[in-house]
mmCIF file of C-alpha atoms in Angstrom:
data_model
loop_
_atom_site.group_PDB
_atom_site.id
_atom_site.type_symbol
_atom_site.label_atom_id
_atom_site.label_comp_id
_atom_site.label_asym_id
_atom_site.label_seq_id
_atom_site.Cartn_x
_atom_site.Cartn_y
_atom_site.Cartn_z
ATOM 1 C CA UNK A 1089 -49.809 -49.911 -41.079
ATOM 2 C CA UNK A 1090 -46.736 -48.288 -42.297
ATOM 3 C CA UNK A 1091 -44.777 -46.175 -39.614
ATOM 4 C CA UNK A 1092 -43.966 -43.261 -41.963
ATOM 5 C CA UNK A 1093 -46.371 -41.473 -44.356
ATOM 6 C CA UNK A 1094 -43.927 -41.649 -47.295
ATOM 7 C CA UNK A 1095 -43.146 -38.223 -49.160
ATOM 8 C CA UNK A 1096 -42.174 -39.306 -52.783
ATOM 9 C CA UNK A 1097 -38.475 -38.188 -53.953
ATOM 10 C CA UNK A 1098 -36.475 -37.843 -56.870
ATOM 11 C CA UNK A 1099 -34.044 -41.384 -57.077
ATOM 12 C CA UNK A 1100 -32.353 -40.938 -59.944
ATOM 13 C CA UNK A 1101 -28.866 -40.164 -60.304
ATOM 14 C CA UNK A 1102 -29.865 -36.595 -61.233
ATOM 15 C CA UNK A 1103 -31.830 -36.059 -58.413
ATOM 16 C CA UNK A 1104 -28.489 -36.823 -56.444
ATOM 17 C CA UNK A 1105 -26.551 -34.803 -58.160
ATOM 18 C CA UNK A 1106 -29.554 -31.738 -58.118
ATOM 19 C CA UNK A 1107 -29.250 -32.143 -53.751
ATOM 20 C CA UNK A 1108 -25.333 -31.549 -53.959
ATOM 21 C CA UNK A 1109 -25.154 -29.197 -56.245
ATOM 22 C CA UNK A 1110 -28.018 -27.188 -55.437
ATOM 23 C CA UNK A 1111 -28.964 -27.859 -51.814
ATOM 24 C CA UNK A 1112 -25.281 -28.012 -50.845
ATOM 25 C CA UNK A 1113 -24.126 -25.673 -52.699
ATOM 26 C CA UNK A 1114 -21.318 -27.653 -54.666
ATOM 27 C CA UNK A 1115 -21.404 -26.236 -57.720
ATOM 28 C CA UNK A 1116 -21.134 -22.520 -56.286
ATOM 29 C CA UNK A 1117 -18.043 -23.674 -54.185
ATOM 30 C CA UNK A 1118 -17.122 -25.329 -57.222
ATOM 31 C CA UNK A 1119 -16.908 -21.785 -58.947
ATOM 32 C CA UNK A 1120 -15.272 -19.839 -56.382
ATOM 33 C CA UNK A 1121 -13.230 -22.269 -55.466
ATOM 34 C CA UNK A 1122 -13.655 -21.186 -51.450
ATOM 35 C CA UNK A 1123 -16.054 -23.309 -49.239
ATOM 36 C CA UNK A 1124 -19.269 -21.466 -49.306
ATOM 37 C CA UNK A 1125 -23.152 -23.139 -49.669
ATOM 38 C CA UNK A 1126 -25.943 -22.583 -51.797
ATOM 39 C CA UNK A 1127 -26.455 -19.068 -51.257
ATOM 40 C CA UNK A 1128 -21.906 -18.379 -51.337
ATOM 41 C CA UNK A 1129 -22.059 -17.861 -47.086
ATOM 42 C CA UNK A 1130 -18.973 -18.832 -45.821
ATOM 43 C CA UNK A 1131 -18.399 -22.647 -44.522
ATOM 44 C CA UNK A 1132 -15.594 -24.347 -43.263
ATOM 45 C CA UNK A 1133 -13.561 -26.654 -45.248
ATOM 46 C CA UNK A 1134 -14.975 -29.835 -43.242
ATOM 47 C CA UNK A 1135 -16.813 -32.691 -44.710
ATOM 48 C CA UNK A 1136 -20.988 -31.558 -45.358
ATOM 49 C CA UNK A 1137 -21.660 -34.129 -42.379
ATOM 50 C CA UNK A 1138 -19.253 -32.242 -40.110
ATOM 51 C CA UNK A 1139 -20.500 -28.254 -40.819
ATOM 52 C CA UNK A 1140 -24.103 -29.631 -40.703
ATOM 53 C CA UNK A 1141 -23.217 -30.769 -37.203
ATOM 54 C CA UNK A 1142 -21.597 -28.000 -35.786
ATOM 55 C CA UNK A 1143 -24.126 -25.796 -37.372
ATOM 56 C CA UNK A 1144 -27.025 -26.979 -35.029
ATOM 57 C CA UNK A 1145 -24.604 -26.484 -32.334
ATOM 58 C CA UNK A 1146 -25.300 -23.518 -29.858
ATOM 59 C CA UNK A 1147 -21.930 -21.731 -29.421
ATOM 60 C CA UNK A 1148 -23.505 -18.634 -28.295
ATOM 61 C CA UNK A 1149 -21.066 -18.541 -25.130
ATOM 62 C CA UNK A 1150 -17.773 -21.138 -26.214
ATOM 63 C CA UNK A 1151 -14.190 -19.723 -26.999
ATOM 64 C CA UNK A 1152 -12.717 -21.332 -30.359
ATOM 65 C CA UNK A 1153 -9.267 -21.474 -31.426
ATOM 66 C CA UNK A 1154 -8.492 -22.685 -34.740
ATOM 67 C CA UNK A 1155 -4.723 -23.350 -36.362
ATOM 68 C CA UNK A 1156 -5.818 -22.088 -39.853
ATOM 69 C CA UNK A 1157 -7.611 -19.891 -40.729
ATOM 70 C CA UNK A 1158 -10.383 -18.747 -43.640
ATOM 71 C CA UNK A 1159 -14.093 -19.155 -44.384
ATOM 72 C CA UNK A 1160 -14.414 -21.217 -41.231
ATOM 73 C CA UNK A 1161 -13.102 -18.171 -38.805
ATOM 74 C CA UNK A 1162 -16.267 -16.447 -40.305
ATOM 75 C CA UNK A 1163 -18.749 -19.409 -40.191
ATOM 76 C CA UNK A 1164 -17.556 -19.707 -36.611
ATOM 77 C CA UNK A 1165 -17.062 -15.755 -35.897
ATOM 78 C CA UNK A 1166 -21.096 -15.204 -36.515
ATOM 79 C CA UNK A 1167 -22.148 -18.401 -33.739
ATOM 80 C CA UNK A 1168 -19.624 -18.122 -30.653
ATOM 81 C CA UNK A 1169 -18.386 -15.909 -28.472
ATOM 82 C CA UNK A 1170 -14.775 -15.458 -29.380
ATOM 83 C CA UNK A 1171 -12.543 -17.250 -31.905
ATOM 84 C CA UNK A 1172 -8.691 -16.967 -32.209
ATOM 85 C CA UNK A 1173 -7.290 -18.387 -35.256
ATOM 86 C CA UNK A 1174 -3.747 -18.475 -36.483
ATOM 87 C CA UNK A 1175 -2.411 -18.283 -39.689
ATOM 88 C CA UNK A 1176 0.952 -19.045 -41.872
ATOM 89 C CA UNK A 1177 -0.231 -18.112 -45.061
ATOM 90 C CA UNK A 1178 0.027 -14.199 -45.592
ATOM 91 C CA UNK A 1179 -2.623 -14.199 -48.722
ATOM 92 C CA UNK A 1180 -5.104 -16.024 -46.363
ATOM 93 C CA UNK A 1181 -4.400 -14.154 -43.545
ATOM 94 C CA UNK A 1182 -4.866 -11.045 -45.362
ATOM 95 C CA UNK A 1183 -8.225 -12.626 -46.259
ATOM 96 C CA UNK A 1184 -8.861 -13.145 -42.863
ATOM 97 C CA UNK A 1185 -8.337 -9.470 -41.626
ATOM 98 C CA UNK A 1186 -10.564 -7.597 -44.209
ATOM 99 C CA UNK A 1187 -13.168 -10.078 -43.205
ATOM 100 C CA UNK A 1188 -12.937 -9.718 -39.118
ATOM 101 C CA UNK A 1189 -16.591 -9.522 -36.918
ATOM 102 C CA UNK A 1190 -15.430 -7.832 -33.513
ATOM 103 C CA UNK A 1191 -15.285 -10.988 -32.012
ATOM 104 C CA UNK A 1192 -11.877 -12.301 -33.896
ATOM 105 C CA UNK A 1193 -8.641 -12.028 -33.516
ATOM 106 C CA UNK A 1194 -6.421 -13.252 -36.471
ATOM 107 C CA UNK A 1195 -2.818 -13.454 -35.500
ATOM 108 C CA UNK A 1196 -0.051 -14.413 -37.942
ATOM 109 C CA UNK A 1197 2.598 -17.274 -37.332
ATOM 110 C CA UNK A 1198 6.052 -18.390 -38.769
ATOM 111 C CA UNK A 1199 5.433 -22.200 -39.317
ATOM 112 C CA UNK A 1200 8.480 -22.450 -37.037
ATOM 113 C CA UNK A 1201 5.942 -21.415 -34.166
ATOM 114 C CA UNK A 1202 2.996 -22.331 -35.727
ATOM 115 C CA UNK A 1203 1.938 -24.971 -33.252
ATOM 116 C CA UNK A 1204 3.555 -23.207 -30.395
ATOM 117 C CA UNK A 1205 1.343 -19.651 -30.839
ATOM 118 C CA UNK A 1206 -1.942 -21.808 -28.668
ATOM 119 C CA UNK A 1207 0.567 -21.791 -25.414
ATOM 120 C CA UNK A 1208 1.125 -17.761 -25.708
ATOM 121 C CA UNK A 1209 -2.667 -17.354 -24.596
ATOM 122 C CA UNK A 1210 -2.429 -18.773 -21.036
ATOM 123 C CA UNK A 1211 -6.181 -19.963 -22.040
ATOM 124 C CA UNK A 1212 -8.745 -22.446 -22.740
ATOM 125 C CA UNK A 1213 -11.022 -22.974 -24.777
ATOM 126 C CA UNK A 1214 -14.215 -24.941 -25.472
ATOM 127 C CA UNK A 1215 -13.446 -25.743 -29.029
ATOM 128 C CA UNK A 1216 -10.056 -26.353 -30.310
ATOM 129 C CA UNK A 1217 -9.886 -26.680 -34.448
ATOM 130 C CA UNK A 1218 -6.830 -28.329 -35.866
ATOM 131 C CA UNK A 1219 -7.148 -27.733 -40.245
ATOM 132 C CA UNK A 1220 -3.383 -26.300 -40.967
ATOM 133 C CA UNK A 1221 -0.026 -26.983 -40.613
ATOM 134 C CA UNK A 1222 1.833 -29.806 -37.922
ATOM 135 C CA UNK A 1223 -1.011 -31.309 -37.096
ATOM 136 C CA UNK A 1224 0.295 -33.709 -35.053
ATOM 137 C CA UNK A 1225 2.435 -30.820 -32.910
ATOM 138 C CA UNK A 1226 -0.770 -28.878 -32.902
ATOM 139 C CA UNK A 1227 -2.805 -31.824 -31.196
ATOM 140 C CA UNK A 1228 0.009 -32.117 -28.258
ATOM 141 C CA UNK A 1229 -1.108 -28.940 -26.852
ATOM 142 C CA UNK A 1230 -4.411 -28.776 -27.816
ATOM 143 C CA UNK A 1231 -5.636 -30.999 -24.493
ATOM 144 C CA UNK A 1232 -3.492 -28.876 -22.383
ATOM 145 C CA UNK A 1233 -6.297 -25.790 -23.209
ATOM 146 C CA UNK A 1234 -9.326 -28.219 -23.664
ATOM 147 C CA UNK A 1235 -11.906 -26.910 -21.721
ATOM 148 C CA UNK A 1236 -14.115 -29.233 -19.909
ATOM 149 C CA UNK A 1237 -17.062 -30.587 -21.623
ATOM 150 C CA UNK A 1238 -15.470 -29.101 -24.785
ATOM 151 C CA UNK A 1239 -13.861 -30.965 -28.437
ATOM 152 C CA UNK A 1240 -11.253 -30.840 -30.918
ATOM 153 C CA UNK A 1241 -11.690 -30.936 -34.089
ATOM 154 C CA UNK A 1242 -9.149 -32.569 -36.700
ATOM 155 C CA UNK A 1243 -9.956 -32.104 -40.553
ATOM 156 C CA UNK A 1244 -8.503 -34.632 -43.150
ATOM 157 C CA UNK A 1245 -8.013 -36.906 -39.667
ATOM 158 C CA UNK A 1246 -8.067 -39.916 -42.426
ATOM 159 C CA UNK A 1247 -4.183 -38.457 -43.524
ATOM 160 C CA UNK A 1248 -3.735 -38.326 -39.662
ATOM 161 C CA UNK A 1249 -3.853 -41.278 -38.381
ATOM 162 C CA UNK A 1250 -0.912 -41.239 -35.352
ATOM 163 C CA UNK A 1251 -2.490 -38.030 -34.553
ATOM 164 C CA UNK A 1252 -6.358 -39.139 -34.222
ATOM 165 C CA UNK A 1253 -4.685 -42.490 -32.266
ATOM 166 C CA UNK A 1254 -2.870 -39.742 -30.241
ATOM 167 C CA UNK A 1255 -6.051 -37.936 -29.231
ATOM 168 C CA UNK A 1256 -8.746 -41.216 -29.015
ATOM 169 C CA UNK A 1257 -6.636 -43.170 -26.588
ATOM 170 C CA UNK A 1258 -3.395 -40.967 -25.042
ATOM 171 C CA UNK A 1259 -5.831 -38.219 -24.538
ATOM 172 C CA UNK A 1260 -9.104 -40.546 -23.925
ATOM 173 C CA UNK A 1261 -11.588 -38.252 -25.952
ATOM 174 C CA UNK A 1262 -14.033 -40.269 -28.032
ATOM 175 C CA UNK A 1263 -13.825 -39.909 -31.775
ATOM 176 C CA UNK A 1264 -16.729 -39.197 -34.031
ATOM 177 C CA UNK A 1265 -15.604 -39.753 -37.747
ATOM 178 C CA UNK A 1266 -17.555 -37.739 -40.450
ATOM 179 C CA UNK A 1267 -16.545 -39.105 -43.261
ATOM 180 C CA UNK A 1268 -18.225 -37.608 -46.735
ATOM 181 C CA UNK A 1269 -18.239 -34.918 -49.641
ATOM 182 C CA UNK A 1270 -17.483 -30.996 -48.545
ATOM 183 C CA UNK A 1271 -17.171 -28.298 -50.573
ATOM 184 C CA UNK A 1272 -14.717 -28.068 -53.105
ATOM 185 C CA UNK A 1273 -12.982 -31.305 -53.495
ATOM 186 C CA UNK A 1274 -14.161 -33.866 -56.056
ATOM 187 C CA UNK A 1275 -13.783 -36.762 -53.796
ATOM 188 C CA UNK A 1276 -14.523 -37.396 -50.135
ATOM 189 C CA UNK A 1277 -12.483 -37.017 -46.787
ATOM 190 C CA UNK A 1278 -13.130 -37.440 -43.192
ATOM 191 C CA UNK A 1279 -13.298 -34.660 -40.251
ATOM 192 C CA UNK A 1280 -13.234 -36.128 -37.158
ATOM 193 C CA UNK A 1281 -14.189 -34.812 -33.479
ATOM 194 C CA UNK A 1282 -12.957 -35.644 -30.531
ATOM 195 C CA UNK A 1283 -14.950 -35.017 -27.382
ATOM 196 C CA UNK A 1284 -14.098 -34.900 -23.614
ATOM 197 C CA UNK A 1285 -16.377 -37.503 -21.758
ATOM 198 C CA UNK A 1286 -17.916 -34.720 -19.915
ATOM 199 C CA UNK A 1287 -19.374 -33.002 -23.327
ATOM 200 C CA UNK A 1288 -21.903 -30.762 -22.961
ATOM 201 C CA UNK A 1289 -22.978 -28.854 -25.991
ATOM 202 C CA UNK A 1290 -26.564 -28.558 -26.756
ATOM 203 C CA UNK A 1291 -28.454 -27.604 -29.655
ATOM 204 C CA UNK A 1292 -29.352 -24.184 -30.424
ATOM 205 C CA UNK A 1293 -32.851 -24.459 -30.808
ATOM 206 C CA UNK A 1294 -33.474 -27.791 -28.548
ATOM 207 C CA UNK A 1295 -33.880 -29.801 -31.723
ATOM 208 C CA UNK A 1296 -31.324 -32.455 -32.732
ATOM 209 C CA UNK A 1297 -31.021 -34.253 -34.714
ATOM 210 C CA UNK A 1298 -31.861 -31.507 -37.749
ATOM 211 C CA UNK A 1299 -33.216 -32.722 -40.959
ATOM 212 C CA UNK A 1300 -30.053 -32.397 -43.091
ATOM 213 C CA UNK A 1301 -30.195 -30.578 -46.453
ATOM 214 C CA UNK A 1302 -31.742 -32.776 -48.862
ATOM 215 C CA UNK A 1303 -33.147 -35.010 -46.351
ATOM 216 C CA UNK A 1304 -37.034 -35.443 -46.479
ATOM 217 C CA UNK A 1305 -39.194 -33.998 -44.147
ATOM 218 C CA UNK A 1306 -41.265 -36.629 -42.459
ATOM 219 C CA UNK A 1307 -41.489 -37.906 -39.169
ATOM 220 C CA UNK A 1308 -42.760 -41.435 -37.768
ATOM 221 C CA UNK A 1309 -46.776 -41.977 -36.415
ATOM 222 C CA UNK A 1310 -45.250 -42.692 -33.005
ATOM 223 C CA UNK A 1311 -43.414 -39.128 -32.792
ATOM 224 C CA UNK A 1312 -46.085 -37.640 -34.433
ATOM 225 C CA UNK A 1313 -48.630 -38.625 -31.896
ATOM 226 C CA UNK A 1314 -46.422 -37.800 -29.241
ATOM 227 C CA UNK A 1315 -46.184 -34.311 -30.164
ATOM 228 C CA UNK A 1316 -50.199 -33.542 -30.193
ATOM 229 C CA UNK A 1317 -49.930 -35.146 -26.648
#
């Protein structure tokens, strides 16, 4: 007896392409050239693997900070409590600001001070998102406000590897690498997160994991029964 009552799929090359370019979103982010899904809401620039992940995340009551700023303040902005992001870039900080829920703040920073802005809060925070400039400055103070239970996040950590070495075994936080497509880019790149050995974040809805996108939607005879009992 099989476990799985099969659902039958498209195999083909163009039912790949169909599930990233339509499911994902891909070719819309291909147009506008910003990293938004299928229906142009804004995502951040992480690998898919990555925003699916922190999308089934409850952040309902964290604090984010993010070095960089964009699409992902927003995708973040309309989950958690409170983000503060910094920016360097005046055309994407003025992006930023005409975009703002009441729950952001959107300061700007010379890159001289870029990495040094975190230490002005005298806070910490549960998430700590590292996607901009001196990555490797930004990481040294990013434990220092690290909540407990809480993670850092490092985009294009594959480019970075002193820094993700830096925060998996000086800082002892256990690295998850998602490596894959995002929107965007033509090719593939890795976001990596980096969680305190006390994490506690929880799904938002008690479910994890979530089918993903263009997964199928089955589920095993074993699980099955087990949810009529």
């Amino acid at each position: 007896m099989s476990q799985f009552n099969l659902f039958p799929c498209d195999k083909s090359l163009e039912g790949l392409v169909s599930n990233l370019k339509d499911k994902y979103g891909y070719q819309e982010t291909r147009l506008e050239q910003k990293p938004v899904g299928a229906n142009q809401e804004p995502l951040p620039w992480f690998t898919y693997p990555a925003i699916e992940y922190l999308a089934q995340l409850d952040l309902s009551d964290k604090s984010i900070f993010e070095w960089g700023s964009g699409n992902s303040s927003q995708f973040f902005a309309s989950r958690c409590k409170q983000i503060t992001s910094i920016e360097s870039d005046p055309e994407w900080y003025e992006y930023g600001s005409q975009r703002m829920l009441p729950n952001q703040k959107i300061l700007f920073q010379e890159e001289a001070v870029f990495a040094e802005a975190i230490d002005e809060s005298f806070s910490k925070f549960d998430l700590i998102i590292i996607d901009s400039l001196r990555r490797h400055d930004c990481a040294l103070r990013a434990i220092n406000h690290l909540n407990d239970g809480g993670f850092i996040i490092l985009d294009n950590s594959d480019w970075h590897p002193k820094t993700s070495e830096f925060l998996r075994v000086v800082c002892d936080l256990i690295e998850v690498d998602m490596h894959g497509f995002g929107p965007i880019n033509p090719y593939s790149w890795t976001t990596s997160l980096y969680l305190r050995r006390d994490f506690r974040f929880t799904p938002k809805d008690g479910i994890q994991p979530k089918v993903s996108k263009a997964g199928i939607h089955q589920i095993s005879e074993y699980d099955s029964r087990s949810k009529k009992n």
